[in-house]
CSV table of C-alpha atoms in Angstrom, one decimal:
chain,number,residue,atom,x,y,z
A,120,UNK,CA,0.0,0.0,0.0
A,121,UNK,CA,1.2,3.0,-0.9
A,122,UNK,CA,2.0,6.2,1.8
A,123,UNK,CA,-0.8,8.3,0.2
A,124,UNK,CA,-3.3,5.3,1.3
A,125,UNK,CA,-4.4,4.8,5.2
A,126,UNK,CA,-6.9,2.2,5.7
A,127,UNK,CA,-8.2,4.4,8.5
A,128,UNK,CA,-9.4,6.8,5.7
A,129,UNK,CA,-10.3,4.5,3.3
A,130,UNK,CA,-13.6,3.9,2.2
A,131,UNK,CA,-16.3,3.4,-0.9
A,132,UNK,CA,-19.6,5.1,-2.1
A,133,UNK,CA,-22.4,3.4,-0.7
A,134,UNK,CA,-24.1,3.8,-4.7
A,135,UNK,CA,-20.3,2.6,-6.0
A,136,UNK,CA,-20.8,-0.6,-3.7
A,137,UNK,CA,-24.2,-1.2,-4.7
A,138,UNK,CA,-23.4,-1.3,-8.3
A,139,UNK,CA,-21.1,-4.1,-7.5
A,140,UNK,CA,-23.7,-6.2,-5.9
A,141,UNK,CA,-26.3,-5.2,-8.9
A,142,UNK,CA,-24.0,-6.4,-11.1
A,143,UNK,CA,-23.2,-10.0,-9.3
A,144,UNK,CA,-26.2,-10.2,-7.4
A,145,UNK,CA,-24.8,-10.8,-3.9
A,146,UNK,CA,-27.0,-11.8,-1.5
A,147,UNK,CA,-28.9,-9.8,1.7
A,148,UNK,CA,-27.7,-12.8,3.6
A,149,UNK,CA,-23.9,-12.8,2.9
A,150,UNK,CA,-24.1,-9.2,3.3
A,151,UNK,CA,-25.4,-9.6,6.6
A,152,UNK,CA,-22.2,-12.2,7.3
A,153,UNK,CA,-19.9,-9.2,6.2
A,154,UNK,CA,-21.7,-7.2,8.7
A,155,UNK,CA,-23.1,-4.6,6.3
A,156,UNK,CA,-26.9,-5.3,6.1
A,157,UNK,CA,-28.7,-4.2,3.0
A,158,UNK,CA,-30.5,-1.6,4.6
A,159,UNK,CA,-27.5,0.1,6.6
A,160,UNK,CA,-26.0,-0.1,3.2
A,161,UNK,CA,-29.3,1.6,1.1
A,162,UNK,CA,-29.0,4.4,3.9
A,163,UNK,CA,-25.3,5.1,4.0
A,164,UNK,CA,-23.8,7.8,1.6
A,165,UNK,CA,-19.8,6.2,2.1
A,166,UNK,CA,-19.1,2.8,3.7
A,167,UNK,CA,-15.9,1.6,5.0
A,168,UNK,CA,-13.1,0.6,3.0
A,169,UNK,CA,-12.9,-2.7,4.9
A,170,UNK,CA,-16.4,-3.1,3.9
A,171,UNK,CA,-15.0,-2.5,0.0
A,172,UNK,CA,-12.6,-5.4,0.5
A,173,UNK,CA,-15.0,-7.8,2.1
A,174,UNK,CA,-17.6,-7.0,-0.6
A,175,UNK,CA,-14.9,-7.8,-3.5
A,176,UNK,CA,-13.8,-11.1,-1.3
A,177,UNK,CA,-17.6,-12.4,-1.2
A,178,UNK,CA,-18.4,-12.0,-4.6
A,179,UNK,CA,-15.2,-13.3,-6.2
A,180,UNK,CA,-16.0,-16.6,-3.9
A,181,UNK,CA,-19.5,-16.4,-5.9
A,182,UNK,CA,-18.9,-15.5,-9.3
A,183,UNK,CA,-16.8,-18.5,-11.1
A,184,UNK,CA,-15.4,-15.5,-13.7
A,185,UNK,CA,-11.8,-14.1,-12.8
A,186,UNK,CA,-12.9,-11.5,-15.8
A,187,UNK,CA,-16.1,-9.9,-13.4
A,188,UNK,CA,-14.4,-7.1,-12.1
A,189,UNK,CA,-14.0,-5.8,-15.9
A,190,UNK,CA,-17.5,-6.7,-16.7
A,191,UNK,CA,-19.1,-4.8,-14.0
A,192,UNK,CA,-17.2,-1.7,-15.1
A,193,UNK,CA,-18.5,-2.4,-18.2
A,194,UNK,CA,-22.2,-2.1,-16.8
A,195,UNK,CA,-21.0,1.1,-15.5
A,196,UNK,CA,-21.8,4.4,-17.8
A,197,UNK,CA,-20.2,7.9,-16.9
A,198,UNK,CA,-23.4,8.6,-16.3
A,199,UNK,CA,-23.9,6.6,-13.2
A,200,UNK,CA,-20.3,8.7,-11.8
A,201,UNK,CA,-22.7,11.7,-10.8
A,202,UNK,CA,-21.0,15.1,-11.0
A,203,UNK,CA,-17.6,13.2,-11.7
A,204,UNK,CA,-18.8,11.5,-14.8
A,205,UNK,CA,-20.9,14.6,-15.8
A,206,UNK,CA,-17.6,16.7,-15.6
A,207,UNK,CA,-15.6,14.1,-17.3
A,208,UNK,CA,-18.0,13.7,-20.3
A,209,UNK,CA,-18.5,17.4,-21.0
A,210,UNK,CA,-14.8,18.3,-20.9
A,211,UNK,CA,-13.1,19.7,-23.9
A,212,UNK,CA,-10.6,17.5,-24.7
A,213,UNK,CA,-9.9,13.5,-23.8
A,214,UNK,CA,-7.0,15.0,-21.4
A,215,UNK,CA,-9.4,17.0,-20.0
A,216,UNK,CA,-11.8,14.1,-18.9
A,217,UNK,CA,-9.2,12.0,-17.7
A,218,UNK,CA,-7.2,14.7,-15.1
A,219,UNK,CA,-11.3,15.1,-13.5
A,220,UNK,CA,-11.8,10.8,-13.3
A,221,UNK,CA,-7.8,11.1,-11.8
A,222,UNK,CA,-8.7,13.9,-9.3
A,223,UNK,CA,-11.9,12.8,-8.0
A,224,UNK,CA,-13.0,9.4,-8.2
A,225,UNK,CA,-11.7,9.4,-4.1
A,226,UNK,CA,-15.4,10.6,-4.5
A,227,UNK,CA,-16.4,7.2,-5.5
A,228,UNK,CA,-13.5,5.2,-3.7
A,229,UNK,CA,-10.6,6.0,-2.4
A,230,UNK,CA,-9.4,2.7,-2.4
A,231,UNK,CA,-6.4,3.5,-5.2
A,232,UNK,CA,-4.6,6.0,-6.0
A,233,UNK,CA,-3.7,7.0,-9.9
A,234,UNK,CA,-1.6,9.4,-11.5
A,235,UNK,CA,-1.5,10.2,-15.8
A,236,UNK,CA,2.3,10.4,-17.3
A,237,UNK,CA,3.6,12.0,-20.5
A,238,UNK,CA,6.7,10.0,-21.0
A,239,UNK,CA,8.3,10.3,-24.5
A,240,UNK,CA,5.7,10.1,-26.9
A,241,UNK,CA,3.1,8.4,-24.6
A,242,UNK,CA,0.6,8.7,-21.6
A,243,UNK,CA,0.9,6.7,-18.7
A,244,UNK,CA,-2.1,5.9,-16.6
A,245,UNK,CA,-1.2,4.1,-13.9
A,246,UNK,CA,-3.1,3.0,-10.6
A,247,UNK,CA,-2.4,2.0,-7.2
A,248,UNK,CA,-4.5,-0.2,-5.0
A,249,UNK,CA,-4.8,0.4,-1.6
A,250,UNK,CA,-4.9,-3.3,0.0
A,251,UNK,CA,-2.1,-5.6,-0.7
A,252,UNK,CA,-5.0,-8.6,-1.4
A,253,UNK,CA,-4.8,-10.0,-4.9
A,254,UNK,CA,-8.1,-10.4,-5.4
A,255,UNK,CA,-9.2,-6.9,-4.6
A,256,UNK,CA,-6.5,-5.6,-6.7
A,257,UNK,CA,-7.5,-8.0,-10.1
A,258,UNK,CA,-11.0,-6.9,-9.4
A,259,UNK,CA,-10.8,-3.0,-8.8
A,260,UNK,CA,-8.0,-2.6,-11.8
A,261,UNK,CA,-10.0,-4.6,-13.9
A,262,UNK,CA,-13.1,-2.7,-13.3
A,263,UNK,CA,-11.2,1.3,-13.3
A,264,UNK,CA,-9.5,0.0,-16.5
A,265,UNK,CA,-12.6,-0.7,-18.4
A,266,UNK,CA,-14.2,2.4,-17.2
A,267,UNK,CA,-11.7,4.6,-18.4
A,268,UNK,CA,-11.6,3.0,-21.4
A,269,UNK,CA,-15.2,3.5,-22.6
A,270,UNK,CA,-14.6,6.9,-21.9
A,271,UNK,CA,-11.8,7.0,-24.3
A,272,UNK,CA,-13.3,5.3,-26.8
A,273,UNK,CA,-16.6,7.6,-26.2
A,274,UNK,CA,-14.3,10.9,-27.1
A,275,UNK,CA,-12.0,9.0,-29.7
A,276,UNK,CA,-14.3,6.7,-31.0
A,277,UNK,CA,-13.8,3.2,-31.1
A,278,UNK,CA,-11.2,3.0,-33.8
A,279,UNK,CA,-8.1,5.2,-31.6
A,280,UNK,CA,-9.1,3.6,-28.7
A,281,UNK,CA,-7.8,0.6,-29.9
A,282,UNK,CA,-4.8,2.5,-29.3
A,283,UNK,CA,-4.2,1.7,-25.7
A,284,UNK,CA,-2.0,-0.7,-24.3
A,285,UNK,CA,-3.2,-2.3,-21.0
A,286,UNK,CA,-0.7,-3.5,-18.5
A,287,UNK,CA,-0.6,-5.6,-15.2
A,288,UNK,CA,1.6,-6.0,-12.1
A,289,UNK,CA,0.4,-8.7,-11.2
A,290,UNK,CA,0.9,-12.4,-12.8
A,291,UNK,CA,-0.7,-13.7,-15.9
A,292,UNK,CA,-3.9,-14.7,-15.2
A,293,UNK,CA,-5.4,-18.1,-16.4
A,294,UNK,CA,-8.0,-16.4,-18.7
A,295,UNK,CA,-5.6,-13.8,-20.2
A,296,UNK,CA,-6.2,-14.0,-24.2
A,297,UNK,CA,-10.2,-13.7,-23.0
A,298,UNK,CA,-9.3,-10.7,-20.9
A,299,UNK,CA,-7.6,-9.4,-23.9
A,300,UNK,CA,-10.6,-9.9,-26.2
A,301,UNK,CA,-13.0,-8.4,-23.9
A,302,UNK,CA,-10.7,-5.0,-23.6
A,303,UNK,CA,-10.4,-5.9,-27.6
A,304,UNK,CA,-6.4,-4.1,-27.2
A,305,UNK,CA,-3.4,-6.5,-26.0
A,306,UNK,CA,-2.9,-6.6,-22.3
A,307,UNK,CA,0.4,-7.5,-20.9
A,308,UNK,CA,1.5,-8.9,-17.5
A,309,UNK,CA,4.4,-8.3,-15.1
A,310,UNK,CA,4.4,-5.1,-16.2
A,311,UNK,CA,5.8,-3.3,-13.5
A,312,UNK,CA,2.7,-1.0,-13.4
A,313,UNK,CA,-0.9,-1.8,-13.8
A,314,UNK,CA,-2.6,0.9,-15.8
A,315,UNK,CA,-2.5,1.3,-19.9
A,316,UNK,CA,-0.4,3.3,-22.1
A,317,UNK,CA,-1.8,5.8,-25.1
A,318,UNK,CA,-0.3,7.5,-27.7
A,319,UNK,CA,0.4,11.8,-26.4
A,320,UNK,CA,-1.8,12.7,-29.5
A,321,UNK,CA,-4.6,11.2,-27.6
A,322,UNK,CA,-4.6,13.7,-25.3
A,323,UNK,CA,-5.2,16.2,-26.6
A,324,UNK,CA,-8.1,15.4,-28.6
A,325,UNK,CA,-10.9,17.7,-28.5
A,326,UNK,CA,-14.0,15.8,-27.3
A,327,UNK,CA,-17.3,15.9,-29.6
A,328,UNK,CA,-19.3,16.1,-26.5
A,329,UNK,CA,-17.6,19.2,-25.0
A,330,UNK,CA,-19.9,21.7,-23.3
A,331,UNK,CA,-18.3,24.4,-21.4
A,332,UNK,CA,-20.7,25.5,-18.9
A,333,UNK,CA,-22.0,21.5,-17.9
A,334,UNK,CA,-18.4,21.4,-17.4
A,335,UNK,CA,-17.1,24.3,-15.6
A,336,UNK,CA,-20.9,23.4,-13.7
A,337,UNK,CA,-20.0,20.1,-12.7
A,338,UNK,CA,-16.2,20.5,-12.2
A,339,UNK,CA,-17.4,23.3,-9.1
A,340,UNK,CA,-19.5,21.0,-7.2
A,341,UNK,CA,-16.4,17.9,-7.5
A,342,UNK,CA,-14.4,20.7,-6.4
A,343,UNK,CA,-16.7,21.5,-3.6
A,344,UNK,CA,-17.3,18.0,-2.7
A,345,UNK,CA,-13.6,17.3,-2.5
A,346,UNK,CA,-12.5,19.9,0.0
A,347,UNK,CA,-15.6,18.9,2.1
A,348,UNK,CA,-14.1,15.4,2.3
A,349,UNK,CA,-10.6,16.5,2.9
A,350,UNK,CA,-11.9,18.8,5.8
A,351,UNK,CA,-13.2,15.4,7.6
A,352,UNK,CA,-12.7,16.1,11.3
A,353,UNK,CA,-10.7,13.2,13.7
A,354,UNK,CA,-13.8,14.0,15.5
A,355,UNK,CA,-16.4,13.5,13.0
A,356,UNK,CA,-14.2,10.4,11.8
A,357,UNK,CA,-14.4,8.9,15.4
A,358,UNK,CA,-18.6,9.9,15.6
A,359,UNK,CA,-19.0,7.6,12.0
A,360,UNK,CA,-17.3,4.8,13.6
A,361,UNK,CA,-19.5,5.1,16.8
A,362,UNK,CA,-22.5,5.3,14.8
A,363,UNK,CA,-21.1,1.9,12.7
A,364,UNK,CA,-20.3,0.5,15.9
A,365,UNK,CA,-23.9,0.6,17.7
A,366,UNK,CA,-25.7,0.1,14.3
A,367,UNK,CA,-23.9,-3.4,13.9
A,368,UNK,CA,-24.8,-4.1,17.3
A,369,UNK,CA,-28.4,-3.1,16.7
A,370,UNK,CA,-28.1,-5.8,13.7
A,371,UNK,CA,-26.5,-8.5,15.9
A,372,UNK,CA,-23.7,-7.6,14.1
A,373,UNK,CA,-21.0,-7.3,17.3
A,374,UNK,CA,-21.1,-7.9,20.8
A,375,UNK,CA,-22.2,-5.0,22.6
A,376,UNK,CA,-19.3,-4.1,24.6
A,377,UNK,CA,-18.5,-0.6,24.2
A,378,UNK,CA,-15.1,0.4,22.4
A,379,UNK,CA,-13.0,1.8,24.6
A,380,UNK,CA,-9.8,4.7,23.6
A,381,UNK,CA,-7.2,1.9,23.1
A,382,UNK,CA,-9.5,0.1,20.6
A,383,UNK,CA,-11.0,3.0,18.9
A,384,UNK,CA,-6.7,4.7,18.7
A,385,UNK,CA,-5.6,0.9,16.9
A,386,UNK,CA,-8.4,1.3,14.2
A,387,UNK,CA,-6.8,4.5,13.5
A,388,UNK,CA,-3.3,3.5,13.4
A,389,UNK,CA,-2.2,5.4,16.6
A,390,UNK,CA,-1.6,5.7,20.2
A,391,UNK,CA,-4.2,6.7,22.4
A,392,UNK,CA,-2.6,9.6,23.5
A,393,UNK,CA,-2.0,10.6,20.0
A,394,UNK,CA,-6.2,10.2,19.3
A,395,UNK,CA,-6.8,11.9,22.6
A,396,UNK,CA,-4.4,14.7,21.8
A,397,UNK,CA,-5.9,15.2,18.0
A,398,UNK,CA,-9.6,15.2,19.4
A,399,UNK,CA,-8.4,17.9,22.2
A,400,UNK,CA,-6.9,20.0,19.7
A,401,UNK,CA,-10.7,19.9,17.8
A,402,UNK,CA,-12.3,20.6,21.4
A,403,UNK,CA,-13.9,17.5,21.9
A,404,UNK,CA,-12.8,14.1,24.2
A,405,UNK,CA,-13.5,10.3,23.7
A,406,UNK,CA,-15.8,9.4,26.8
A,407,UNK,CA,-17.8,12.9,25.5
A,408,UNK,CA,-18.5,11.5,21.8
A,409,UNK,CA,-19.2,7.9,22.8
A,410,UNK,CA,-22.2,9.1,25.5
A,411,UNK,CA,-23.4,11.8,22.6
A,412,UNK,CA,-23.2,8.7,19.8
A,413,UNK,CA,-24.4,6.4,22.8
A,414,UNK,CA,-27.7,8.4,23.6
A,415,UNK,CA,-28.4,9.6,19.4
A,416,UNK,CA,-29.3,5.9,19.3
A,417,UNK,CA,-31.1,5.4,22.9
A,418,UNK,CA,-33.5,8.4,21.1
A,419,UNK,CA,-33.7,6.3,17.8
A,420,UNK,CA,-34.4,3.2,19.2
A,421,UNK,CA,-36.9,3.8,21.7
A,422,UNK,CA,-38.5,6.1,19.2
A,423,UNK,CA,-38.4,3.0,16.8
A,424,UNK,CA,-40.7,1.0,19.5
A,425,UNK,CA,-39.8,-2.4,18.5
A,426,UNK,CA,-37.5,-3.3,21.8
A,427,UNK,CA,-38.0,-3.2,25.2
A,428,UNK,CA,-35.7,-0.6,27.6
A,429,UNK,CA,-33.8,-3.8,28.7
A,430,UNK,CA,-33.1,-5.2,24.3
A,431,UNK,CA,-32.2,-1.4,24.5
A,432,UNK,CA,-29.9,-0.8,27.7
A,433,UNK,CA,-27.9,-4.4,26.1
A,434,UNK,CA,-27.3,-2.6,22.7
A,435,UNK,CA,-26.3,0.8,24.5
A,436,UNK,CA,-23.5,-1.6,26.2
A,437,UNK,CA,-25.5,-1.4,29.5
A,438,UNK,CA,-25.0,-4.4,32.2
A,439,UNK,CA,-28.3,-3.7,33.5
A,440,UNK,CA,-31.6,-1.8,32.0
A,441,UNK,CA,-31.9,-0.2,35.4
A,442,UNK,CA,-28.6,1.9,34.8
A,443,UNK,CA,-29.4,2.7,31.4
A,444,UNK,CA,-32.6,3.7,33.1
A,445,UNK,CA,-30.9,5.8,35.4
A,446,UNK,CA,-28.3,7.4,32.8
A,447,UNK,CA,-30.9,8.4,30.7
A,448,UNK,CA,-32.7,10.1,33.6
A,449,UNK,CA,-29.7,12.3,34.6
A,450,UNK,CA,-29.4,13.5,30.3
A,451,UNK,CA,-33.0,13.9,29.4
A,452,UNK,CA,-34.4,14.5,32.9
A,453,UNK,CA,-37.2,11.5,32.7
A,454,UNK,CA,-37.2,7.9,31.9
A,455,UNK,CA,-36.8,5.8,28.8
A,456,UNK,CA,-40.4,4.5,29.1
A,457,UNK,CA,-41.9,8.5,29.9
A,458,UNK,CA,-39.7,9.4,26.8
A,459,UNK,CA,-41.3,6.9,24.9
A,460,UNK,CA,-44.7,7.5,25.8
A,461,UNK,CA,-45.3,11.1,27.2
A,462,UNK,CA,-47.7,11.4,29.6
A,463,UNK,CA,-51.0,13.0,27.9
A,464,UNK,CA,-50.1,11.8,24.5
């Protein structure tokens, strides 16, 4: 992995995942044994990166087809990239498009890194994927290889596409003269890069679906929706894995024991006095953000109605319903069961 990639950070577009399972048809139930139910996944905007890698695992045990990862991008139009693949498509030249897929498709996943190179009298695209698991890295370069592609060939046409040169890292897979004929150019293996080369004409070739103002449009609102998820807080980093932690629990997911500093400073690759110094510096403390997270879900839950207090205090991580009784009391200044059913209503 690659020092620009922290698995702490990393994660996937819940509509990015879900176009995965659409594609292979993975089922509620082994989603449910990855500990991402369908319906935590319908609501979420981003799921973990973790959850990216388990998803890949599961269906590659599924789908008999080392080639799937490159049909599902296939399945994928630029269309179905929101603002991204709005921006790409109306930008003037095929150099153009490819810079905006480069700079913001962390919007989708940031579960690789890529880079474009002039060298000589070619581009170089070239990609780096986060987890060292083979699997994940066939499927995910298969998949951002083929994407790119059809949006070469969609500003080229069909003919210069045929251009590109697609390369590997990794070994030379059983199925590699099919792989080749799906791409329909030569694809080589122990390349020392995985990406695909193009001849430096290519780029700049102005695109027949240029439209400046979809473009300068939808390039402002990537822009916008980049620096939003740079500006992620440690805080607001630790509060989504709170919320993930008592939602699994909520699906029988995890044991409800709360996580404590040490466990929550591991998962992000630190001490806990780093974690504790970071959230200081932000004006906000552990023990404060786990009893706000804690009590965000005592409110959804016993609005929900579908559990008694004591199903309730054992999700919450409570030994006993009588002291989730009690701490609920001293927050909201009357019981769980009053909250739940106000007097004179």
């Amino acid at each position: 992995m690659t020092d620009d990639l922290r698995c702490s950070d990393l994660r996937c577009s819940s509509a990015y995942a879900q176009v995965f399972l659409r594609a292979n048809g993975l089922s509620d139930e082994v989603l449910q044994s990855l500990g991402l139910p369908l319906q935590c996944l319908e609501k979420a905007t981003y799921i973990s990166g973790r959850h990216h890698l388990a998803i890949v695992k599961a269906l590659d045990d599924i789908v008999d087809d080392l080639l799937w990862g490159a049909r599902t991008g296939d399945q994928l139009s630029m269309h179905a990239h929101g603002t991204v693949g709005f921006a790409a498509v109306s930008a003037p030249t095929l150099g153009a498009a490819l810079e905006v897929m480069i700079k913001f498709y962390s919007l989708r996943t940031n579960t690789f890194v890529s880079r474009l190179d002039k060298l000589g009298q070619q581009y170089r695209f070239s990609m780096d994927v986060a987890y060292e698991d083979l699997v994940f890295a066939r499927v995910i370069s298969q998949s951002v290889i083929r994407i790119l592609q059809k949006l070469i060939k969609l500003i080229v046409g069909q003919e210069r596409s045929r251009q590109l040169l697609i390369s590997f890292a990794a070994e030379q897979i059983d199925c590699a003269d099919e792989l080749s004929a799906f791409y329909g150019v030569p694809c080589r293996f122990n390349a020392g890069f995985t990406g695909f080369s193009m001849p430096a004409d290519l780029y700049d070739e102005v695109s027949p679906l240029s439209n400046p103002a979809a473009y300068q449009l939808n390039l402002n609102q990537c822009e916008g929706q980049l620096r939003r998820q740079l500006a992620l807080t440690m805080t607001e980093r630790v509060e989504a894995e709170l919320q993930y932690h008592f939602e699994s629990v909520a699906n029988g997911l995890r044991e409800p024991d709360l996580p404590v500093l040490s466990e929550m400073a591991t998962y992000f690759h630190m001490s806990p006095r780093t974690l504790t110094r970071k959230l200081q510096a932000e004006g906000s403390h552990y023990k404060s953000l786990l009893e706000t997270v804690r009590f965000e879900h005592a409110e959804g839950l016993l609005a929900e109605k579908r559990l008694d207090i004591g199903s309730i205090a054992s999700i919450l991580g409570y030994q006993e319903a009588s002291n989730f009784s009690r701490a609920f009391r001293r927050r909201y200044a009357i019981s769980p069961q009053d909250w739940r059913h106000p007097k004179g209503k």
